[in-house]
PDB file of C-alpha atoms in Angstrom:
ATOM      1  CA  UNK A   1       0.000   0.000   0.000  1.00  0.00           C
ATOM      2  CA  UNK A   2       1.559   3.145  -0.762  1.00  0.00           C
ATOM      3  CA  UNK A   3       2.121   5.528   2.023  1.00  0.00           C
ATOM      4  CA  UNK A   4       0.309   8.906   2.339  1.00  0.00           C
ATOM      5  CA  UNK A   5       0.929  12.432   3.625  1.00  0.00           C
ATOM      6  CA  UNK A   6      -1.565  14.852   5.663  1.00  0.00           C
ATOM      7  CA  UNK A   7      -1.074  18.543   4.774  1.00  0.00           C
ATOM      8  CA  UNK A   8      -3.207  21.426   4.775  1.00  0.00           C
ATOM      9  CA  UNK A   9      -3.918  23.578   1.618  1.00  0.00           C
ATOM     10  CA  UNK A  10      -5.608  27.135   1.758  1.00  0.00           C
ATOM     11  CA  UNK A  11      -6.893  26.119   5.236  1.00  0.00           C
ATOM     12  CA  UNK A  12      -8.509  22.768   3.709  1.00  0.00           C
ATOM     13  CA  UNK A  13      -6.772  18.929   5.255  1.00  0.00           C
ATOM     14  CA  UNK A  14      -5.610  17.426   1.740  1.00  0.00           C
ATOM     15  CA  UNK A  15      -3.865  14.392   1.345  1.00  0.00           C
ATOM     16  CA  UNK A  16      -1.447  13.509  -1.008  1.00  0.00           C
ATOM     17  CA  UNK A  17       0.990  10.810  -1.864  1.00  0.00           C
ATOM     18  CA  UNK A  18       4.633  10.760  -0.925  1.00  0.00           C
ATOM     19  CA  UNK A  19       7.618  12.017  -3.384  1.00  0.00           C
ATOM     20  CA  UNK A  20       5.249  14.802  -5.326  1.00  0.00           C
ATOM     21  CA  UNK A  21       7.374  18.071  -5.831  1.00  0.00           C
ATOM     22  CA  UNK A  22       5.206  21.125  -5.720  1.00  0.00           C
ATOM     23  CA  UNK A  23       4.008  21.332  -9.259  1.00  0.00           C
ATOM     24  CA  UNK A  24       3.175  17.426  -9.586  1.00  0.00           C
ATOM     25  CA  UNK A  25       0.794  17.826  -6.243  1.00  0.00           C
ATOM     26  CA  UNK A  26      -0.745  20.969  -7.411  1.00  0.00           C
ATOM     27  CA  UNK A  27      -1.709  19.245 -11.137  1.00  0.00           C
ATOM     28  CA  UNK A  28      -2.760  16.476  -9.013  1.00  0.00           C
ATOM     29  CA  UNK A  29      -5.484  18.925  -7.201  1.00  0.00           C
ATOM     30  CA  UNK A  30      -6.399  20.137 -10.523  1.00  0.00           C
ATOM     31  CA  UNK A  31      -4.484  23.397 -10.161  1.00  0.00           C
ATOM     32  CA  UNK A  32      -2.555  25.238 -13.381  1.00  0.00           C
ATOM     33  CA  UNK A  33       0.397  25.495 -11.780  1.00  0.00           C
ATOM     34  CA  UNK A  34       1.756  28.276 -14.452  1.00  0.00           C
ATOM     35  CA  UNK A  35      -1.314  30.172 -13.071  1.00  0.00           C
ATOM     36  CA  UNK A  36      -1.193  29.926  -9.182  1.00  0.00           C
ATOM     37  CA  UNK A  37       1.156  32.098  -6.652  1.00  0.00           C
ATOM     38  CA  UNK A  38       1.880  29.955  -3.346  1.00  0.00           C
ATOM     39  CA  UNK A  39       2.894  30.440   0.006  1.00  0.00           C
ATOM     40  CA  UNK A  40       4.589  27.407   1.221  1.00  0.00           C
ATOM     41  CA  UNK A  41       4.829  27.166   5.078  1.00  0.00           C
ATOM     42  CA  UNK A  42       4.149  30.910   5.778  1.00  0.00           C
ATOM     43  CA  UNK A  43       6.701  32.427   2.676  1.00  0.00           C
ATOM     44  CA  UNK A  44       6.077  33.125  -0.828  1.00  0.00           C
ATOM     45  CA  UNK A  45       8.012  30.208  -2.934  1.00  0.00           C
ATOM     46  CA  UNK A  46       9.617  31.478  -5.783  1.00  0.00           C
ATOM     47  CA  UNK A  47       8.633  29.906  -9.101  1.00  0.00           C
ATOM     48  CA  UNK A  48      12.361  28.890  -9.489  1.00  0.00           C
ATOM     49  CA  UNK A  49      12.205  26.407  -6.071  1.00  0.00           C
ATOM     50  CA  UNK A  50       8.889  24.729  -7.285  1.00  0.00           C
ATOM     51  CA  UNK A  51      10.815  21.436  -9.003  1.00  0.00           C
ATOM     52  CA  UNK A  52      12.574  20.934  -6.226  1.00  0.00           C
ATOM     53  CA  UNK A  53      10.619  21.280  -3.856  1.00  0.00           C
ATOM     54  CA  UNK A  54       8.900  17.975  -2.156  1.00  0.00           C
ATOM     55  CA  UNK A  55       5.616  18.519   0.037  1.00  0.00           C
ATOM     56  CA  UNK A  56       6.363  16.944   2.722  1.00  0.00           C
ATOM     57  CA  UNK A  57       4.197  15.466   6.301  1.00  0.00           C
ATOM     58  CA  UNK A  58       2.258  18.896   7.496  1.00  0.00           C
ATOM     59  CA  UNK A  59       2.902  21.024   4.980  1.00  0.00           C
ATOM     60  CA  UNK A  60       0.615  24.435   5.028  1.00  0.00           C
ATOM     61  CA  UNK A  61       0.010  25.816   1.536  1.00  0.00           C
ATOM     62  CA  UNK A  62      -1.936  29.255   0.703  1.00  0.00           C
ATOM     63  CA  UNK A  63      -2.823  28.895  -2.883  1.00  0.00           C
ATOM     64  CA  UNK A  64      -4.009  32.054  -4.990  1.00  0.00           C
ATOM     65  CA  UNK A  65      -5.222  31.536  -8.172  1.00  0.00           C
ATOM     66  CA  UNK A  66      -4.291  33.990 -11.090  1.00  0.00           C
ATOM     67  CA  UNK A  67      -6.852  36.141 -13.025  1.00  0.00           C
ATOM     68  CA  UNK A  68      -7.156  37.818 -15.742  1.00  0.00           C
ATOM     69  CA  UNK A  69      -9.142  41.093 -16.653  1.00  0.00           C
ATOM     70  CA  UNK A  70      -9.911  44.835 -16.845  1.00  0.00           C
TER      71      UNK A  70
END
């Protein structure tokens, strides 16, 4: 059986599996992730850490969603 994680995403309990850098889990929540800012832990993530970065047991994630418009 293949072993889960418990984090929390824009206030909501998610879970996810293991080994998922931040733009595999946020595809796997049906998230864009060339259109979403995130704040990973309490600081904005640059774009450029996203790859390498691996969500991990208790992660807290504030997701904002990009929009477009006049």
């Amino acid at each position: 059986m293949a072993q889960a994680i418990n984090l929390q995403v824009n206030g909501d309990r998610h879970t996810c599996a293991t080994k998922l850098n931040l733009p595999d889990f946020l595809s796997s929540i049906g998230l864009n992730p060339r259109l979403v800012a995130v704040e990973y832990n309490g600081e904005i993530l640059h774009r450029q850490f996203w790859p390498q970065t691996m969500i991990q047991e208790g992660d807290r994630l504030e997701v904002v969603t990009i929009v477009g418009g006049g």
